[in-house]
Amino acid sequence: MCSIFQKLPLSTNMAATARFLGPLLKSSRGSHARIHRLWKCQSGAAATAATTTNTQRIKPQVQPEKRKPKTGILMLNMGGPETLGDVHDFLLRLLLDKDLMSLPVQNLKLAPFIAKRRTPKIQEQYRKIGGDSPIKMWTAKQGEGMVKLLDEISPHAAPHKYYNGFRYVHPLTEEAIEEMEEDGLDRSIAFTQYPQYSCSTTGSSLNAIYRYYNKVGKKPKMKWKLDQFPPEKRGDVVILFFAYSLPMSAVNRGDSYPQEVGGTVQTVMEKLGYSNSYRLAWQSKVGPMPWLGPQTYETIKGLCERGRKNILLVPIAFTSDHIETLYELDIEYSQKFANECGVENIRRTESLNGNPLFSKALADLVHSHIKSNEMCSKQLTLSCPLCVNPVCRETKSFFTNQQL
């Protein structure tokens, strides 16, 4: 059985964003021949705005043992350490991923050195948010809700089963693929959980799938959140969207990530009727090299210096809470840094996490993808104009040359 890889067009992703945000906003105001699976790829998660309530840690349920799964959905994400002891290996894998970042000297000597030095600091950050990353928990909740709905709306492809495929923690992408192979699926769909495409995120996960087979030879209520600001301040609130930053070297090669993030921001603001001023900032810069800016902390400081001291933080590129939201935003920015800058009111919209509407968005996207019978989007076939990664080109060729 041949292998195919499918990815929804970018326009479908953006349309889904608008479709699922709208109602909530209104209501609130071996060898290659041995590859056995049918591989398809679903583009990034659709819904991108979020509600705001207190985040509760919910223990993920184990998928019930039922009939042999027919359709598998591989949920691709970076993952996060489950214990403080996992932090070092998480950092080491991240630093060794040349698809994510290119260091001046990126090898088996420098990466362990950096990981060892940064581990205590990062462990302390995780300790302040409970000692672990909730990414796996929320991915499980999202997956459970998605496959339950898929079994109802797409019975011909049922039973459906989700698989976590993380880049830097267990279960690694390669481990998830092995489990899918063992399950003997009729069809497999790679579903990236990064809302916007980048060679450093979704691209890294797709490359991991390619490398595996090559090696083995085989919407929430934005208006409701704004209403939590004092009535006299609501019109003055600046909506500050933020996303992972990206090295300018990658941007200058033609990575489409900045445009896709900007497109998502515009979609959300259109649904809000441009009710407030807004800006897009970037976070998690690493090292001295130039990255996309301005950084989130620089933006908050600059807004306060110019008298705009009521700020709503919106994690536009994340589908669940993790260290960047729970520590950087909730503790560093919203508490420490906000006090230093003289912020009057600062709020953060909650990540999508286990929101039922988001589970429905995931299920509807996969369902429409199954019905489309498309090989992949034209966008997936296009490499960055100045791409220097030969594996990226090989990966695109590997997936797009499969037969439907």
GROMACS .gro file of C-alpha atoms in nm:
model
  404
    1MET     CA    1   0.000   0.000   0.000
    2CYS     CA    2   0.144   0.333  -0.101
    3SER     CA    3   0.182   0.627   0.129
    4ILE     CA    4   0.019   0.966   0.071
    5PHE     CA    5   0.038   1.287   0.265
    6GLN     CA    6  -0.233   1.547   0.258
    7LYS     CA    7  -0.251   1.903   0.385
    8LEU     CA    8  -0.546   2.140   0.367
    9PRO     CA    9  -0.497   2.466   0.174
   10LEU     CA   10  -0.412   2.769   0.385
   11SER     CA   11  -0.739   2.930   0.278
   12THR     CA   12  -0.927   2.642   0.439
   13ASN     CA   13  -0.742   2.699   0.765
   14MET     CA   14  -0.826   3.069   0.767
   15ALA     CA   15  -1.188   3.002   0.670
   16ALA     CA   16  -1.221   2.760   0.958
   17THR     CA   17  -1.081   3.022   1.191
   18ALA     CA   18  -1.348   3.269   1.089
   19ARG     CA   19  -1.623   3.008   1.096
   20PHE     CA   20  -1.562   2.892   1.451
   21LEU     CA   21  -1.479   3.231   1.600
   22GLY     CA   22  -1.787   3.401   1.463
   23PRO     CA   23  -2.067   3.246   1.674
   24LEU     CA   24  -1.882   3.290   2.002
   25LEU     CA   25  -1.786   3.648   1.931
   26LYS     CA   26  -2.142   3.734   1.843
   27SER     CA   27  -2.298   3.552   2.135
   28SER     CA   28  -2.071   3.722   2.382
   29ARG     CA   29  -2.049   3.998   2.165
   30GLY     CA   30   1.161  -0.101   0.583
   31SER     CA   31   1.221   0.053   0.232
   32HIS     CA   32   0.983   0.314   0.105
   33ALA     CA   33   0.776   0.025  -0.032
   34ARG     CA   34   0.729  -0.103   0.322
   35ILE     CA   35   0.536   0.200   0.437
   36HIS     CA   36   0.201   0.049   0.525
   37ARG     CA   37  -0.011   0.346   0.619
   38LEU     CA   38  -0.206   0.594   0.413
   39TRP     CA   39  -0.057   0.923   0.528
   40LYS     CA   40  -0.243   1.248   0.507
   41CYS     CA   41  -0.162   1.582   0.663
   42GLN     CA   42  -0.411   1.828   0.807
   43SER     CA   43  -0.294   2.188   0.826
   44GLY     CA   44  -0.270   2.376   1.156
   45ALA     CA   45  -0.541   2.395   1.418
   46ALA     CA   46  -0.818   2.631   1.321
   47ALA     CA   47  -0.952   2.826   1.615
   48THR     CA   48  -0.711   3.085   1.753
   49ALA     CA   49  -0.881   3.327   1.992
   50ALA     CA   50  -0.960   3.207   2.344
   51THR     CA   51  -1.180   3.248   2.647
   52THR     CA   52  -1.061   3.350   2.992
   53THR     CA   53  -1.132   3.158   3.308
   54ASN     CA   54  -0.909   3.003   3.567
   55THR     CA   55  -0.709   2.719   3.414
   56GLN     CA   56  -0.770   2.387   3.585
   57ARG     CA   57  -0.545   2.088   3.548
   58ILE     CA   58  -0.760   1.797   3.433
   59LYS     CA   59  -0.608   1.452   3.425
   60PRO     CA   60  -0.632   1.319   3.069
   61GLN     CA   61  -0.838   1.008   3.023
   62VAL     CA   62  -0.691   0.699   2.864
   63GLN     CA   63  -0.853   0.619   2.533
   64PRO     CA   64  -1.093   0.329   2.584
   65GLU     CA   65  -1.001   0.000   2.422
   66LYS     CA   66  -1.265  -0.063   2.155
   67ARG     CA   67  -1.255  -0.197   1.804
   68LYS     CA   68  -0.935  -0.193   1.604
   69PRO     CA   69  -0.886   0.171   1.492
   70LYS     CA   70  -0.938   0.238   1.123
   71THR     CA   71  -0.824   0.600   1.101
   72GLY     CA   72  -0.538   0.745   1.303
   73ILE     CA   73  -0.474   1.115   1.362
   74LEU     CA   74  -0.116   1.201   1.456
   75MET     CA   75  -0.127   1.524   1.657
   76LEU     CA   76   0.207   1.695   1.597
   77ASN     CA   77   0.345   1.933   1.859
   78MET     CA   78   0.670   2.024   2.032
   79GLY     CA   79   0.561   1.879   2.368
   80GLY     CA   80   0.688   1.982   2.709
   81PRO     CA   81   0.859   1.819   3.011
   82GLU     CA   82   0.625   1.622   3.238
   83THR     CA   83   0.866   1.641   3.533
   84LEU     CA   84   1.153   1.865   3.635
   85GLY     CA   85   1.385   1.576   3.557
   86ASP     CA   86   1.272   1.583   3.194
   87VAL     CA   87   1.381   1.945   3.139
   88HIS     CA   88   1.741   1.870   3.041
   89ASP     CA   89   1.655   1.616   2.771
   90PHE     CA   90   1.378   1.844   2.643
   91LEU     CA   91   1.625   2.131   2.602
   92LEU     CA   92   1.889   1.905   2.449
   93ARG     CA   93   1.657   1.772   2.180
   94LEU     CA   94   1.535   2.125   2.109
   95LEU     CA   95   1.888   2.262   2.074
   96LEU     CA   96   1.990   1.977   1.843
   97ASP     CA   97   1.696   2.037   1.608
   98LYS     CA   98   1.848   2.220   1.313
   99ASP     CA   99   1.502   2.266   1.162
  100LEU     CA  100   1.404   2.478   1.463
  101MET     CA  101   1.714   2.692   1.491
  102SER     CA  102   2.062   2.712   1.347
  103LEU     CA  103   2.334   2.790   1.597
  104PRO     CA  104   2.679   2.910   1.487
  105VAL     CA  105   2.826   2.582   1.615
  106GLN     CA  106   2.544   2.330   1.651
  107ASN     CA  107   2.689   1.994   1.744
  108LEU     CA  108   2.695   1.723   2.009
  109LYS     CA  109   2.936   1.927   2.222
  110LEU     CA  110   2.780   2.274   2.222
  111ALA     CA  111   2.417   2.166   2.260
  112PRO     CA  112   2.477   1.957   2.577
  113PHE     CA  113   2.679   2.244   2.723
  114ILE     CA  114   2.399   2.497   2.666
  115ALA     CA  115   2.132   2.254   2.785
  116LYS     CA  116   2.322   2.183   3.108
  117ARG     CA  117   2.366   2.553   3.183
  118ARG     CA  118   2.003   2.646   3.112
  119THR     CA  119   1.841   2.349   3.286
  120PRO     CA  120   1.837   2.493   3.644
  121LYS     CA  121   1.681   2.821   3.527
  122ILE     CA  122   1.414   2.648   3.318
  123GLN     CA  123   1.343   2.399   3.598
  124GLU     CA  124   1.275   2.689   3.833
  125GLN     CA  125   1.028   2.836   3.583
  126TYR     CA  126   0.844   2.504   3.558
  127ARG     CA  127   0.848   2.472   3.937
  128LYS     CA  128   0.656   2.800   3.961
  129ILE     CA  129   0.379   2.670   3.734
  130GLY     CA  130   0.339   2.335   3.909
  131GLY     CA  131   0.645   2.138   3.799
  132ASP     CA  132   0.536   2.024   3.455
  133SER     CA  133   0.407   2.132   3.115
  134PRO     CA  134   0.033   2.085   3.049
  135ILE     CA  135   0.080   2.038   2.673
  136LYS     CA  136   0.040   1.659   2.686
  137MET     CA  137  -0.266   1.684   2.909
  138TRP     CA  138  -0.443   1.935   2.685
  139THR     CA  139  -0.345   1.753   2.367
  140ALA     CA  140  -0.504   1.440   2.515
  141LYS     CA  141  -0.823   1.629   2.602
  142GLN     CA  142  -0.837   1.780   2.254
  143GLY     CA  143  -0.772   1.443   2.094
  144GLU     CA  144  -1.039   1.270   2.301
  145GLY     CA  145  -1.302   1.527   2.208
  146MET     CA  146  -1.198   1.520   1.842
  147VAL     CA  147  -1.213   1.142   1.789
  148LYS     CA  148  -1.543   1.116   1.976
  149LEU     CA  149  -1.700   1.365   1.737
  150LEU     CA  150  -1.532   1.209   1.434
  151ASP     CA  151  -1.683   0.869   1.515
  152GLU     CA  152  -2.025   1.038   1.501
  153ILE     CA  153  -1.986   1.258   1.193
  154SER     CA  154  -1.755   1.032   0.991
  155PRO     CA  155  -1.871   0.673   1.065
  156HIS     CA  156  -1.727   0.535   0.740
  157ALA     CA  157  -1.375   0.619   0.867
  158ALA     CA  158  -1.440   0.503   1.226
  159PRO     CA  159  -1.309   0.401   1.470
  160HIS     CA  160  -1.076   0.698   1.495
  161LYS     CA  161  -0.778   0.712   1.730
  162TYR     CA  162  -0.547   1.002   1.810
  163TYR     CA  163  -0.174   0.973   1.873
  164ASN     CA  164   0.056   1.228   2.037
  165GLY     CA  165   0.368   1.290   1.832
  166PHE     CA  166   0.605   1.529   2.011
  167ARG     CA  167   0.939   1.656   1.883
  168TYR     CA  168   1.125   1.699   2.211
  169VAL     CA  169   0.960   1.472   2.472
  170HIS     CA  170   0.806   1.127   2.479
  171PRO     CA  171   0.610   1.004   2.296
  172LEU     CA  172   0.837   1.128   2.019
  173THR     CA  173   0.703   1.155   1.665
  174GLU     CA  174   0.893   0.841   1.568
  175GLU     CA  175   0.750   0.649   1.864
  176ALA     CA  176   0.396   0.752   1.770
  177ILE     CA  177   0.450   0.637   1.412
  178GLU     CA  178   0.567   0.297   1.536
  179GLU     CA  179   0.250   0.262   1.743
  180MET     CA  180   0.038   0.357   1.442
  181GLU     CA  181   0.214   0.098   1.229
  182GLU     CA  182   0.152  -0.167   1.495
  183ASP     CA  183  -0.219  -0.075   1.508
  184GLY     CA  184  -0.254  -0.158   1.139
  185LEU     CA  185  -0.448   0.155   1.042
  186ASP     CA  186  -0.620   0.189   0.706
  187ARG     CA  187  -0.552   0.561   0.696
  188SER     CA  188  -0.328   0.797   0.890
  189ILE     CA  189  -0.356   1.175   0.906
  190ALA     CA  190  -0.076   1.399   1.029
  191PHE     CA  191  -0.248   1.691   1.203
  192THR     CA  192  -0.013   1.971   1.308
  193GLN     CA  193  -0.118   2.153   1.623
  194TYR     CA  194   0.070   2.468   1.527
  195PRO     CA  195  -0.197   2.715   1.406
  196GLN     CA  196   0.039   2.871   1.150
  197TYR     CA  197   0.291   2.694   0.929
  198SER     CA  198   0.664   2.742   0.974
  199CYS     CA  199   0.955   2.533   0.855
  200SER     CA  200   1.084   2.543   1.214
  201THR     CA  201   0.767   2.396   1.372
  202THR     CA  202   0.531   2.204   1.143
  203GLY     CA  203   0.816   2.160   0.896
  204SER     CA  204   1.034   2.008   1.167
  205SER     CA  205   0.761   1.755   1.252
  206LEU     CA  206   0.707   1.663   0.887
  207ASN     CA  207   1.080   1.616   0.844
  208ALA     CA  208   1.076   1.382   1.144
  209ILE     CA  209   0.812   1.167   0.973
  210TYR     CA  210   1.016   1.160   0.653
  211ARG     CA  211   1.337   1.078   0.840
  212TYR     CA  212   1.165   0.794   1.026
  213TYR     CA  213   1.056   0.617   0.709
  214ASN     CA  214   1.376   0.703   0.528
  215LYS     CA  215   1.576   0.550   0.814
  216VAL     CA  216   1.373   0.231   0.857
  217GLY     CA  217   1.328   0.198   0.483
  218LYS     CA  218   0.979   0.214   0.498
  219LYS     CA  219  -1.322   3.120   1.961
  220PRO     CA  220  -1.384   3.167   2.203
  221LYS     CA  221  -1.526   3.467   2.384
  222MET     CA  222  -1.299   3.761   2.320
  223LYS     CA  223  -1.571   4.018   2.391
  224TRP     CA  224  -1.653   3.855   2.723
  225LYS     CA  225  -1.289   3.889   2.821
  226LEU     CA  226  -1.280   4.255   2.726
  227ASP     CA  227  -1.583   4.312   2.947
  228GLN     CA  228  -1.373   4.214   3.249
  229PHE     CA  229  -1.188   4.544   3.221
  230PRO     CA  230  -1.338   4.839   3.412
  231PRO     CA  231  -1.614   4.997   3.197
  232GLU     CA  232  -1.434   5.328   3.174
  233LYS     CA  233  -1.117   5.153   3.048
  234ARG     CA  234  -1.258   4.913   2.788
  235GLY     CA  235  -1.228   5.152   2.498
  236ASP     CA  236  -0.864   5.215   2.588
  237VAL     CA  237  -0.765   4.846   2.601
  238VAL     CA  238  -0.490   4.749   2.357
  239ILE     CA  239  -0.527   4.392   2.229
  240LEU     CA  240  -0.172   4.257   2.220
  241PHE     CA  241  -0.142   3.941   2.012
  242PHE     CA  242   0.176   3.740   2.049
  243ALA     CA  243   0.337   3.436   1.891
  244TYR     CA  244   0.666   3.249   1.894
  245SER     CA  245   0.940   3.458   1.741
  246LEU     CA  246   1.152   3.332   1.452
  247PRO     CA  247   1.515   3.405   1.356
  248MET     CA  248   1.536   3.670   1.086
  249SER     CA  249   1.761   3.436   0.890
  250ALA     CA  250   1.459   3.205   0.846
  251VAL     CA  251   1.229   3.496   0.761
  252ASN     CA  252   1.471   3.622   0.498
  253ARG     CA  253   1.476   3.277   0.338
  254GLY     CA  254   1.103   3.314   0.277
  255ASP     CA  255   0.938   3.128   0.567
  256SER     CA  256   0.565   3.206   0.546
  257TYR     CA  257   0.514   3.202   0.925
  258PRO     CA  258   0.500   3.583   0.983
  259GLN     CA  259   0.238   3.627   0.710
  260GLU     CA  260   0.026   3.340   0.843
  261VAL     CA  261   0.033   3.479   1.197
  262GLY     CA  262  -0.058   3.823   1.066
  263GLY     CA  263  -0.344   3.674   0.865
  264THR     CA  264  -0.483   3.508   1.177
  265VAL     CA  265  -0.466   3.837   1.369
  266GLN     CA  266  -0.657   4.016   1.094
  267THR     CA  267  -0.926   3.744   1.091
  268VAL     CA  268  -0.980   3.783   1.466
  269MET     CA  269  -0.992   4.162   1.449
  270GLU     CA  270  -1.242   4.150   1.163
  271LYS     CA  271  -1.469   3.935   1.380
  272LEU     CA  272  -1.430   4.190   1.660
  273GLY     CA  273  -1.518   4.473   1.424
  274TYR     CA  274  -1.182   4.636   1.504
  275SER     CA  275  -1.333   4.741   1.837
  276ASN     CA  276  -0.996   4.818   1.996
  277SER     CA  277  -0.643   4.912   1.903
  278TYR     CA  278  -0.417   4.611   1.853
  279ARG     CA  279  -0.058   4.508   1.793
  280LEU     CA  280   0.134   4.187   1.722
  281ALA     CA  281   0.444   4.105   1.928
  282TRP     CA  282   0.681   3.809   1.943
  283GLN     CA  283   0.833   3.612   2.229
  284SER     CA  284   1.085   3.342   2.325
  285LYS     CA  285   1.385   3.483   2.142
  286VAL     CA  286   1.698   3.272   2.198
  287GLY     CA  287   2.057   3.391   2.162
  288PRO     CA  288   2.212   3.712   2.026
  289MET     CA  289   2.113   3.675   1.660
  290PRO     CA  290   1.834   3.897   1.514
  291TRP     CA  291   1.480   3.762   1.559
  292LEU     CA  292   1.132   3.884   1.468
  293GLY     CA  293   1.035   4.181   1.680
  294PRO     CA  294   0.923   4.363   1.874
  295GLN     CA  295   0.946   4.128   2.170
  296THR     CA  296   0.645   4.108   2.402
  297TYR     CA  297   0.817   4.272   2.701
  298GLU     CA  298   0.946   4.557   2.481
  299THR     CA  299   0.595   4.614   2.350
  300ILE     CA  300   0.434   4.622   2.696
  301LYS     CA  301   0.697   4.868   2.816
  302GLY     CA  302   0.658   5.089   2.509
  303LEU     CA  303   0.279   5.097   2.539
  304CYS     CA  304   0.296   5.200   2.904
  305GLU     CA  305   0.549   5.474   2.829
  306ARG     CA  306   0.299   5.613   2.580
  307GLY     CA  307   0.009   5.605   2.824
  308ARG     CA  308  -0.160   5.284   2.704
  309LYS     CA  309  -0.171   5.093   3.034
  310ASN     CA  310  -0.468   4.860   2.981
  311ILE     CA  311  -0.359   4.553   2.789
  312LEU     CA  312  -0.522   4.227   2.682
  313LEU     CA  313  -0.271   3.952   2.598
  314VAL     CA  314  -0.385   3.704   2.331
  315PRO     CA  315  -0.177   3.387   2.262
  316ILE     CA  316  -0.260   3.370   1.892
  317ALA     CA  317  -0.021   3.089   1.797
  318PHE     CA  318  -0.083   2.841   2.080
  319THR     CA  319  -0.356   2.579   2.115
  320SER     CA  320  -0.287   2.493   2.480
  321ASP     CA  321  -0.114   2.631   2.787
  322HIS     CA  322   0.257   2.568   2.839
  323ILE     CA  323   0.563   2.739   2.988
  324GLU     CA  324   0.531   3.050   2.768
  325THR     CA  325   0.174   3.122   2.879
  326LEU     CA  326   0.180   3.000   3.239
  327TYR     CA  327   0.521   3.140   3.334
  328GLU     CA  328   0.631   3.410   3.087
  329LEU     CA  329   0.289   3.572   3.049
  330ASP     CA  330   0.110   3.497   3.375
  331ILE     CA  331   0.406   3.548   3.608
  332GLU     CA  332   0.687   3.743   3.439
  333TYR     CA  333   0.479   3.983   3.229
  334SER     CA  334   0.143   4.006   3.406
  335GLN     CA  335   0.291   4.030   3.757
  336LYS     CA  336   0.657   4.132   3.775
  337PHE     CA  337   0.709   4.325   3.454
  338ALA     CA  338   0.363   4.485   3.457
  339ASN     CA  339   0.424   4.630   3.803
  340GLU     CA  340   0.761   4.768   3.698
  341CYS     CA  341   0.611   4.937   3.391
  342GLY     CA  342   0.309   5.081   3.570
  343VAL     CA  343   0.041   4.877   3.394
  344GLU     CA  344  -0.307   4.959   3.527
  345ASN     CA  345  -0.492   4.648   3.406
  346ILE     CA  346  -0.353   4.346   3.223
  347ARG     CA  347  -0.543   4.031   3.132
  348ARG     CA  348  -0.470   3.719   2.927
  349THR     CA  349  -0.721   3.522   2.723
  350GLU     CA  350  -0.718   3.155   2.815
  351SER     CA  351  -0.566   2.911   2.571
  352LEU     CA  352  -0.801   2.684   2.378
  353ASN     CA  353  -0.710   2.382   2.593
  354GLY     CA  354  -1.017   2.159   2.638
  355ASN     CA  355  -1.275   2.400   2.496
  356PRO     CA  356  -1.553   2.188   2.337
  357LEU     CA  357  -1.579   2.429   2.044
  358PHE     CA  358  -1.212   2.373   1.965
  359SER     CA  359  -1.260   1.995   1.972
  360LYS     CA  360  -1.544   2.042   1.725
  361ALA     CA  361  -1.321   2.259   1.508
  362LEU     CA  362  -1.055   1.987   1.504
  363ALA     CA  363  -1.309   1.717   1.421
  364ASP     CA  364  -1.474   1.922   1.145
  365LEU     CA  365  -1.139   1.999   0.985
  366VAL     CA  366  -1.032   1.634   0.982
  367HIS     CA  367  -1.376   1.528   0.857
  368SER     CA  368  -1.372   1.775   0.567
  369HIS     CA  369  -1.017   1.667   0.488
  370ILE     CA  370  -1.114   1.300   0.472
  371LYS     CA  371  -1.403   1.381   0.237
  372SER     CA  372  -1.189   1.600   0.011
  373ASN     CA  373  -0.961   1.315  -0.100
  374GLU     CA  374  -0.695   1.576  -0.177
  375MET     CA  375  -0.332   1.472  -0.192
  376CYS     CA  376  -0.198   1.794  -0.040
  377SER     CA  377  -0.229   2.169  -0.074
  378LYS     CA  378  -0.029   2.358  -0.332
  379GLN     CA  379   0.116   2.560  -0.046
  380LEU     CA  380   0.282   2.250   0.100
  381THR     CA  381   0.466   2.180  -0.224
  382LEU     CA  382   0.633   2.521  -0.228
  383SER     CA  383   0.969   2.546  -0.055
  384CYS     CA  384   1.101   2.874   0.081
  385PRO     CA  385   1.250   3.069  -0.211
  386LEU     CA  386   1.595   3.067  -0.049
  387CYS     CA  387   1.565   2.731   0.130
  388VAL     CA  388   1.901   2.584   0.235
  389ASN     CA  389   1.769   2.266   0.397
  390PRO     CA  390   1.795   1.967   0.159
  391VAL     CA  391   1.586   1.753   0.395
  392CYS     CA  392   1.295   1.995   0.357
  393ARG     CA  393   1.292   1.948  -0.020
  394GLU     CA  394   1.325   1.571   0.016
  395THR     CA  395   1.037   1.567   0.265
  396LYS     CA  396   0.805   1.758   0.031
  397SER     CA  397   0.896   1.529  -0.256
  398PHE     CA  398   0.847   1.221  -0.039
  399PHE     CA  399   0.493   1.313   0.060
  400THR     CA  400   0.369   1.481  -0.258
  401ASN     CA  401   0.485   1.198  -0.488
  402GLN     CA  402   0.277   0.934  -0.311
  403GLN     CA  403  -0.032   0.800  -0.483
  404LEU     CA  404  -0.383   0.865  -0.352
   0.00000   0.00000   0.00000
